[in-house]
Short mmCIF file of C-alpha atoms in Angstrom, two decimals:
data_model
loop_
_atom_site.label_atom_id
_atom_site.label_comp_id
_atom_site.label_asym_id
_atom_site.label_seq_id
_atom_site.Cartn_x
_atom_site.Cartn_y
_atom_site.Cartn_z
CA VAL A 1 77.90 61.95 70.98
CA SER A 2 77.77 65.25 69.08
CA GLY A 3 78.54 67.11 72.31
CA ARG A 4 81.56 64.89 72.91
CA LYS A 5 82.81 65.49 69.36
CA ALA A 6 82.44 69.23 69.82
CA ALA A 7 84.44 69.03 73.04
CA ILE A 8 87.18 67.02 71.32
CA GLN A 9 87.33 69.47 68.42
CA ALA A 10 87.66 72.33 70.89
CA ASP A 11 90.51 70.44 72.53
CA VAL A 12 92.17 69.98 69.13
CA GLU A 13 91.96 73.69 68.36
CA ALA A 14 93.30 74.60 71.79
CA HIS A 15 96.24 72.22 71.30
CA MET A 16 96.93 73.69 67.87
CA ARG A 17 97.05 77.25 69.13
CA ARG A 18 99.17 76.28 72.13
CA LEU A 19 101.70 74.49 69.93
CA GLU A 20 101.92 77.34 67.44
CA ARG A 21 102.41 79.91 70.18
CA SER A 22 105.01 77.81 71.98
CA VAL A 23 107.27 77.37 68.94
CA GLY A 24 106.50 80.67 67.23
CA SER A 25 105.44 79.13 63.91
CA MET A 26 102.22 78.13 62.22
CA VAL A 27 101.03 74.76 60.95
CA ASP A 28 100.79 74.71 57.16
CA ASP A 29 97.97 73.47 54.94
CA ARG A 30 99.54 70.07 54.26
CA ALA A 31 99.70 69.34 57.97
CA LEU A 32 96.10 70.48 58.46
CA VAL A 33 94.96 68.17 55.66
CA SER A 34 96.79 65.28 57.37
CA LEU A 35 95.17 66.16 60.69
CA GLN A 36 91.70 66.27 59.18
CA THR A 37 91.99 62.79 57.66
CA LEU A 38 91.86 61.53 61.25
CA ASP A 39 88.72 61.47 63.29
CA PRO A 40 88.68 64.15 66.02
CA ALA A 41 89.73 61.77 68.81
CA ASP A 42 92.80 60.60 66.86
CA ALA A 43 93.56 64.19 65.85
CA CYS A 44 93.63 65.15 69.50
CA GLU A 45 95.97 62.24 70.23
CA ALA A 46 98.24 63.31 67.35
CA LEU A 47 98.57 66.81 68.77
CA ARG A 48 99.34 65.45 72.23
CA LYS A 49 102.15 63.34 70.76
CA VAL A 50 103.54 66.30 68.84
CA GLU A 51 103.44 68.42 71.98
CA GLU A 52 105.47 65.77 73.81
CA LEU A 53 108.03 65.69 70.98
CA VAL A 54 108.38 69.47 71.02
CA GLN A 55 108.91 69.41 74.77
CA SER A 56 111.54 66.68 74.36
CA GLN A 57 113.47 69.10 72.12
CA GLY A 58 113.48 71.76 74.82
CA GLY A 59 110.51 73.57 73.30
CA GLN A 60 112.54 74.45 70.19
CA CYS A 61 111.03 73.27 66.92
CA ARG A 62 111.40 74.61 63.38
CA ASN A 63 109.57 71.69 61.80
CA LEU A 64 106.20 71.67 63.54
CA SER A 65 104.25 70.98 60.35
CA SER A 66 106.56 68.13 59.39
CA ILE A 67 106.28 66.42 62.75
CA LEU A 68 102.50 66.82 62.79
CA GLN A 69 102.17 65.31 59.30
CA SER A 70 104.29 62.37 60.28
CA VAL A 71 102.48 61.63 63.52
CA CYS A 72 99.14 61.82 61.69
CA ARG A 73 100.43 59.38 59.09
CA LYS A 74 101.57 56.95 61.78
CA LEU A 75 98.18 57.04 63.47
CA GLU A 76 96.43 56.53 60.15
CA LYS A 77 98.62 53.50 59.38
CA LYS A 78 97.63 51.92 62.68
CA SER A 79 94.01 51.81 61.52
CA THR A 80 92.93 48.24 60.80
CA LYS A 81 90.75 49.30 57.85
CA PRO A 82 91.61 51.34 54.78
CA LEU A 83 89.95 54.73 54.51
CA ARG A 84 86.83 54.30 52.38
CA ALA A 85 85.00 57.09 50.60
CA GLU A 86 82.16 57.02 53.12
CA ASP A 87 84.67 57.09 55.98
CA GLU A 88 86.37 60.11 54.47
CA ALA A 89 83.04 61.87 54.10
CA ARG A 90 82.19 61.06 57.72
CA TYR A 91 85.56 62.25 59.01
CA MET A 92 85.45 65.46 57.02
CA ALA A 93 81.86 66.07 58.07
CA SER A 94 82.93 65.75 61.69
CA TRP A 95 85.23 68.71 61.02
CA GLY A 96 82.48 70.68 59.28
CA ALA A 97 84.06 70.06 55.86
CA THR A 98 83.35 68.20 52.64
CA ALA A 99 85.49 65.29 51.45
CA GLY A 100 87.67 66.32 48.54
CA ASP A 101 87.62 70.02 49.40
CA GLY A 102 90.91 71.83 49.09
CA PRO A 103 92.74 73.18 52.11
CA HIS A 104 91.23 76.66 51.79
CA GLY A 105 87.79 75.79 50.39
CA ARG A 106 86.31 74.03 53.40
CA GLY A 107 84.92 74.79 56.81
CA SER A 108 88.25 73.69 58.20
CA LEU A 109 90.25 74.34 61.29
CA ARG A 110 92.25 76.87 59.28
CA ALA A 111 89.09 78.56 58.02
CA ARG A 112 87.78 78.90 61.56
CA ARG A 113 91.10 80.30 62.73
CA GLU A 114 91.12 82.78 59.85
CA ASP A 115 87.66 83.93 60.90
CA GLU A 116 88.96 84.55 64.40
CA GLU A 117 92.37 85.98 63.60
CA GLY A 118 92.08 87.66 60.21
CA ASP A 119 94.82 86.85 57.74
CA ALA A 120 97.36 85.76 60.33
CA PHE A 121 97.50 82.34 58.73
CA ALA A 122 97.57 83.44 55.11
CA GLU A 123 101.17 82.32 54.85
CA SER A 124 102.47 79.38 56.78
CA SER A 125 105.98 79.12 58.10
CA GLY A 126 105.70 75.37 58.37
CA SER A 127 107.43 72.85 56.17
CA ASP A 128 107.51 73.54 52.47
CA GLY A 129 108.83 70.14 51.63
CA GLY A 130 112.14 68.65 52.33
CA LEU A 131 111.64 65.78 54.77
CA ALA A 132 108.16 67.14 54.82
CA GLN A 133 106.62 64.29 56.70
CA VAL A 134 108.57 63.28 59.69
CA VAL A 135 107.93 59.85 61.12
CA SER A 136 108.34 59.31 64.84
CA GLY A 137 111.17 57.02 65.69
CA VAL A 138 114.80 56.09 65.27
CA ALA A 139 117.25 53.32 65.44
CA SER A 140 119.65 52.99 68.28
CA ALA A 141 122.55 50.82 67.23
CA SER A 142 123.55 49.39 70.56
CA LYS A 143 127.16 49.41 71.71
CA GLY A 144 128.46 50.42 68.31
CA ALA A 145 126.66 47.71 66.35
CA PRO A 146 125.15 49.17 63.16
CA ALA A 147 121.42 48.94 62.70
CA ARG A 148 120.41 47.35 59.41
CA ALA A 149 118.01 49.43 57.35
CA THR A 150 115.69 49.43 54.26
CA ALA A 151 115.09 50.77 50.79
CA LEU A 152 114.77 54.48 50.34
CA GLN A 153 113.28 55.88 47.24
CA SER A 154 111.80 59.26 46.59
CA PRO A 155 109.13 59.59 43.92
CA THR A 156 109.93 61.96 41.10
CA GLY A 157 108.20 65.28 41.63
CA SER A 158 107.51 64.49 45.27
CA ASN A 159 107.27 67.13 47.94
CA LEU A 160 110.92 66.57 48.78
CA ASP A 161 111.78 69.19 46.17
CA THR A 162 112.16 72.70 47.45
CA PRO A 163 110.72 75.20 44.94
CA ALA A 164 113.23 77.58 43.41
CA GLY A 165 113.50 80.83 45.29
CA LYS A 166 111.76 79.40 48.35
CA LYS A 167 113.30 78.33 51.62
CA SER A 168 112.25 75.10 53.27
CA TRP A 169 112.03 74.82 57.03
CA ALA A 170 115.51 73.32 57.08
CA ASP A 171 116.99 76.37 55.36
CA ILE A 172 115.62 78.86 57.87
CA GLY A 173 117.51 79.26 61.12
CA ASP A 174 116.09 80.55 64.37
CA ASN A 175 118.52 83.48 64.20
CA GLU A 176 119.72 83.88 60.66
CA ASP A 177 121.78 86.98 61.37
CA ASP A 178 123.60 85.72 64.47
CA GLY A 179 126.30 83.75 62.66
CA ASP A 180 128.99 86.46 62.75
CA GLU A 181 130.73 84.89 65.73
CA ASP A 182 130.23 81.32 64.59
CA PRO A 183 133.62 79.61 64.12
CA TRP A 184 132.28 77.98 60.96
CA THR A 185 132.80 80.96 58.70
CA PRO A 186 132.13 80.44 54.97
CA SER A 187 135.84 80.29 54.13
CA HIS A 188 136.69 77.86 56.94
CA LEU A 189 133.68 75.70 56.12
CA GLU A 190 134.38 75.52 52.39
CA GLN A 191 137.97 74.51 52.99
CA LEU A 192 137.01 71.56 55.20
CA ALA A 193 133.93 70.72 53.13
CA ASP A 194 136.02 70.37 49.97
CA LYS A 195 138.50 68.18 51.79
CA GLY A 196 135.74 66.02 53.29
CA LEU A 197 133.75 65.36 50.10
CA GLU A 198 134.58 62.76 47.49
CA LEU A 199 132.21 63.05 44.55
CA ARG A 200 133.12 61.76 41.11
CA ALA A 201 131.54 59.96 38.18
CA LEU A 202 132.73 56.50 37.14
CA GLY A 203 130.79 56.20 33.89
CA ASP A 204 127.77 54.06 33.05
CA LYS A 205 125.68 56.12 35.52
CA LYS A 206 127.94 55.04 38.39
CA SER A 207 129.54 57.42 40.84
CA VAL A 208 131.47 57.67 44.10
CA PHE A 209 129.99 59.67 46.98
CA ARG A 210 131.63 59.96 50.37
CA ILE A 211 131.37 62.58 53.12
CA SER A 212 134.03 62.44 55.85
CA MET A 213 133.20 65.06 58.47
CA ALA A 214 133.77 63.11 61.69
CA ASN A 215 135.30 64.49 64.88
CA LEU A 216 135.61 68.07 63.67
CA SER A 217 137.40 70.70 65.73
CA PRO A 218 135.65 72.86 66.66
CA PRO A 219 132.50 70.71 66.46
CA MET A 220 129.95 71.64 63.80
CA THR A 221 127.33 74.19 64.85
CA ASP A 222 123.72 74.59 63.72
CA ALA A 223 124.60 77.67 61.65
CA GLY A 224 127.67 75.94 60.29
CA LEU A 225 125.70 72.90 59.18
CA GLU A 226 123.12 75.08 57.43
CA ARG A 227 125.94 76.73 55.49
CA TYR A 228 127.45 73.33 54.78
CA CYS A 229 124.18 71.95 53.46
CA SER A 230 123.68 74.97 51.21
CA TRP A 231 127.15 74.32 49.82
CA LEU A 232 126.50 70.57 49.50
CA ARG A 233 123.13 71.12 47.85
CA ALA A 234 124.76 73.25 45.16
CA ARG A 235 127.44 70.61 44.53
CA LEU A 236 124.94 67.76 44.31
CA THR A 237 122.59 69.70 42.05
CA ALA A 238 125.41 70.55 39.65
CA PHE A 239 126.61 66.93 39.65
CA ARG A 240 123.14 65.59 38.86
CA GLU A 241 122.65 68.13 36.10
CA GLU A 242 125.92 67.05 34.49
CA HIS A 243 125.64 63.29 34.97
CA GLY A 244 121.89 62.71 35.19
CA PRO A 245 119.48 62.20 38.12
CA GLU A 246 120.32 58.48 38.28
CA SER A 247 123.99 59.15 39.01
CA LEU A 248 123.58 59.19 42.80
CA ARG A 249 120.77 56.67 43.29
CA SER A 250 123.03 53.61 43.57
CA CYS A 251 126.38 55.12 44.51
CA GLN A 252 126.95 53.08 47.71
CA GLY A 253 127.49 56.40 49.47
CA GLU A 254 128.95 56.89 52.91
CA VAL A 255 128.09 59.81 55.19
CA ASP A 256 130.15 60.16 58.37
CA PHE A 257 129.24 62.93 60.81
CA SER A 258 130.12 60.96 63.95
CA GLN A 259 131.56 62.59 67.09
CA ASN A 260 130.33 66.05 66.17
CA ASN A 261 127.83 67.16 68.84
CA MET A 262 125.15 66.89 66.15
CA THR A 263 121.76 68.09 67.44
CA ASN A 264 118.32 66.95 66.34
CA GLN A 265 117.87 70.00 64.11
CA MET A 266 121.20 69.34 62.42
CA VAL A 267 120.15 65.79 61.57
CA TRP A 268 116.94 67.10 59.99
CA ILE A 269 118.84 69.56 57.82
CA LEU A 270 121.48 67.08 56.67
CA LEU A 271 119.07 64.28 55.79
CA GLU A 272 116.73 66.63 53.98
CA THR A 273 119.58 67.78 51.75
CA LEU A 274 120.49 64.18 50.89
CA ALA A 275 116.86 63.19 50.26
CA GLN A 276 116.26 66.18 47.99
CA ASN A 277 119.05 64.94 45.74
CA GLU A 278 118.06 61.24 45.89
CA VAL A 279 121.45 60.22 47.24
CA HIS A 280 122.02 56.55 48.00
CA VAL A 281 123.42 56.56 51.53
CA ALA A 282 124.50 52.98 52.11
CA PHE A 283 126.37 53.83 55.32
CA LEU A 284 125.03 56.53 57.63
CA LYS A 285 127.31 57.21 60.59
CA LEU A 286 125.86 59.48 63.25
CA ASN A 287 127.26 57.80 66.36
CA ALA A 288 128.58 59.76 69.36
CA ASN A 289 126.44 62.87 68.91
CA ASN A 290 123.62 64.58 70.83
CA ILE A 291 120.77 62.92 68.97
CA SER A 292 117.58 62.07 70.87
CA GLN A 293 114.05 61.15 69.84
CA GLY A 294 113.61 64.32 67.82
CA GLY A 295 116.62 63.64 65.61
CA ALA A 296 115.71 60.00 65.40
CA LEU A 297 112.50 60.97 63.66
CA ALA A 298 114.45 62.26 60.69
CA VAL A 299 116.29 58.97 60.26
CA CYS A 300 113.06 57.00 59.98
CA GLU A 301 111.61 59.55 57.60
CA PHE A 302 114.73 59.55 55.45
CA ILE A 303 114.32 55.79 55.06
CA ASN A 304 110.64 56.23 54.21
CA MET A 305 110.89 59.15 51.83
CA ASN A 306 114.10 58.71 49.82
CA GLU A 307 112.42 56.01 47.75
CA VAL A 308 114.26 56.32 44.45
CA ALA A 309 117.70 55.63 45.90
CA GLU A 310 118.80 52.14 46.86
CA ALA A 311 118.52 50.81 50.39
CA VAL A 312 120.46 51.97 53.40
CA GLN A 313 122.68 49.13 54.61
CA GLU A 314 124.01 50.42 57.93
CA ILE A 315 122.89 53.11 60.36
CA HIS A 316 125.27 53.88 63.23
CA LEU A 317 123.53 55.62 66.13
CA SER A 318 125.31 54.34 69.21
CA HIS A 319 126.42 56.71 71.98
CA ASN A 320 123.50 59.07 71.50
CA GLU A 321 120.42 59.72 73.65
CA ILE A 322 118.00 57.54 71.70
CA ASP A 323 115.43 55.75 73.82
CA ASP A 324 113.86 52.31 73.48
CA GLU A 325 110.67 53.67 71.93
CA SER A 326 112.63 55.32 69.14
CA ALA A 327 114.66 52.18 68.48
CA LEU A 328 111.45 50.17 68.31
CA GLU A 329 109.96 52.65 65.86
CA LEU A 330 112.91 52.20 63.54
CA LEU A 331 112.39 48.44 63.63
CA ARG A 332 108.71 48.96 62.81
CA THR A 333 109.68 51.21 59.91
CA LEU A 334 112.03 48.59 58.50
CA HIS A 335 109.52 45.80 59.00
CA SER A 336 106.83 47.77 57.18
CA MET A 337 109.10 48.04 54.13
CA ARG A 338 109.69 44.35 53.58
CA PRO A 339 110.74 42.72 51.28
CA ARG A 340 113.15 45.58 50.56
CA TYR A 341 114.63 45.14 53.96
CA PRO A 342 116.93 43.62 54.91
CA PRO A 343 118.77 44.75 51.76
CA LEU A 344 121.11 42.59 49.77
CA ARG A 345 124.71 43.61 50.32
CA ALA A 346 126.75 44.57 47.27
CA PRO A 347 129.67 42.21 46.66
CA GLU A 348 132.95 43.43 48.14
#
C-alpha cells in the first residue's frame, strides 16, 4: 500500500509540474492546501480534471490556482463522510505533513519543490483572491430560455477582496503592454462605459444598477474588458463608500454583455469584479458569446461565492458552447444551495 501511495504522490507531483510549465504560472499556497486536504488518489484525479480544463481552453489559463481549488472542493464535497480530525491527520501524514501546519511549515509538496528548485516558488502567480475558488460547471439556458439560479452571498472579509496595491489573477493580462492597437482605447471605452452604466441611489439603502453593453461594435476584447473592469471597480468602490456596503446587495441589478464574443477569461474577470463589490445581479445575460466549459466555471463560482448579495434570478447562456456536463453542474450547484433556490421573485 505504501508503495502505491508513493507512486500516486509521484504522479501528483509530475502533474503539478506539467501544469505549471504548460501555462507558465505557479500554483499558490491556497491551492496546495486544498489539494492536500484530499487523499493522494483524489489529488491525482483533481489534477487530471484541471489538466483537461486547461486543454479545453486551448492551453491558455491565467487562473490555474483558482481552478485547482475549485476542483478540489468539488471532490471533497462528493465525500460521503465529513472530514474528521483523525482523517485530516491521516491525509496530511500521507503527504508527509502534520495536520494544522501552515502552508510553508510542513513537509508539503511545495516544500519538496522548494528543495529541488530553490526559491522559484517563493512567490506565486496564482490567484490572490477574486473568484478565488472556481467551481467546475455552468448553466446552459437552452434555446434562449433563462436558467433559474440561487442565492449569492459573499462573507465579509472573504478572500474575494483584492488587497490594496496587489493585482489579482483577473487584473493581470497575458500581454499587458500589447494593448496599443486594441480598438478599446481608454477614451473610447470610458465613453461607452459611462453610457452603458446606470448606477444611482434611491434612498433607504436601495439603489439601481444596470449594465447595458450588448452587441458592441467592435466587439469587446480581453484587454478592453480588463480596462472596463478597472473602471467599473473604481465606480462601484466609490459608490459603496458613499452609500454603504449594503447599497448594492439587493439592487435587482441587470448585467447584459450578450452578443459580444465574450471569452472564458473575460467572464472570469467580469464576474470577479461584481463579486468583489457584492453586487446583486438578478439578471445575468451572457447569451450569444464564445463561452465554453471554462467560462461556465465562473458562473457557478459566482453563484457560490457572492453570498452577501441576494439571489440571481435569471442566467442567460444560450447560443454559447456550453456542454451538457457544464449545464448539469450548474443544476447541481443550485440544488446544493436549497432552500435559497429557486429564489422568490420580487413583485413587478
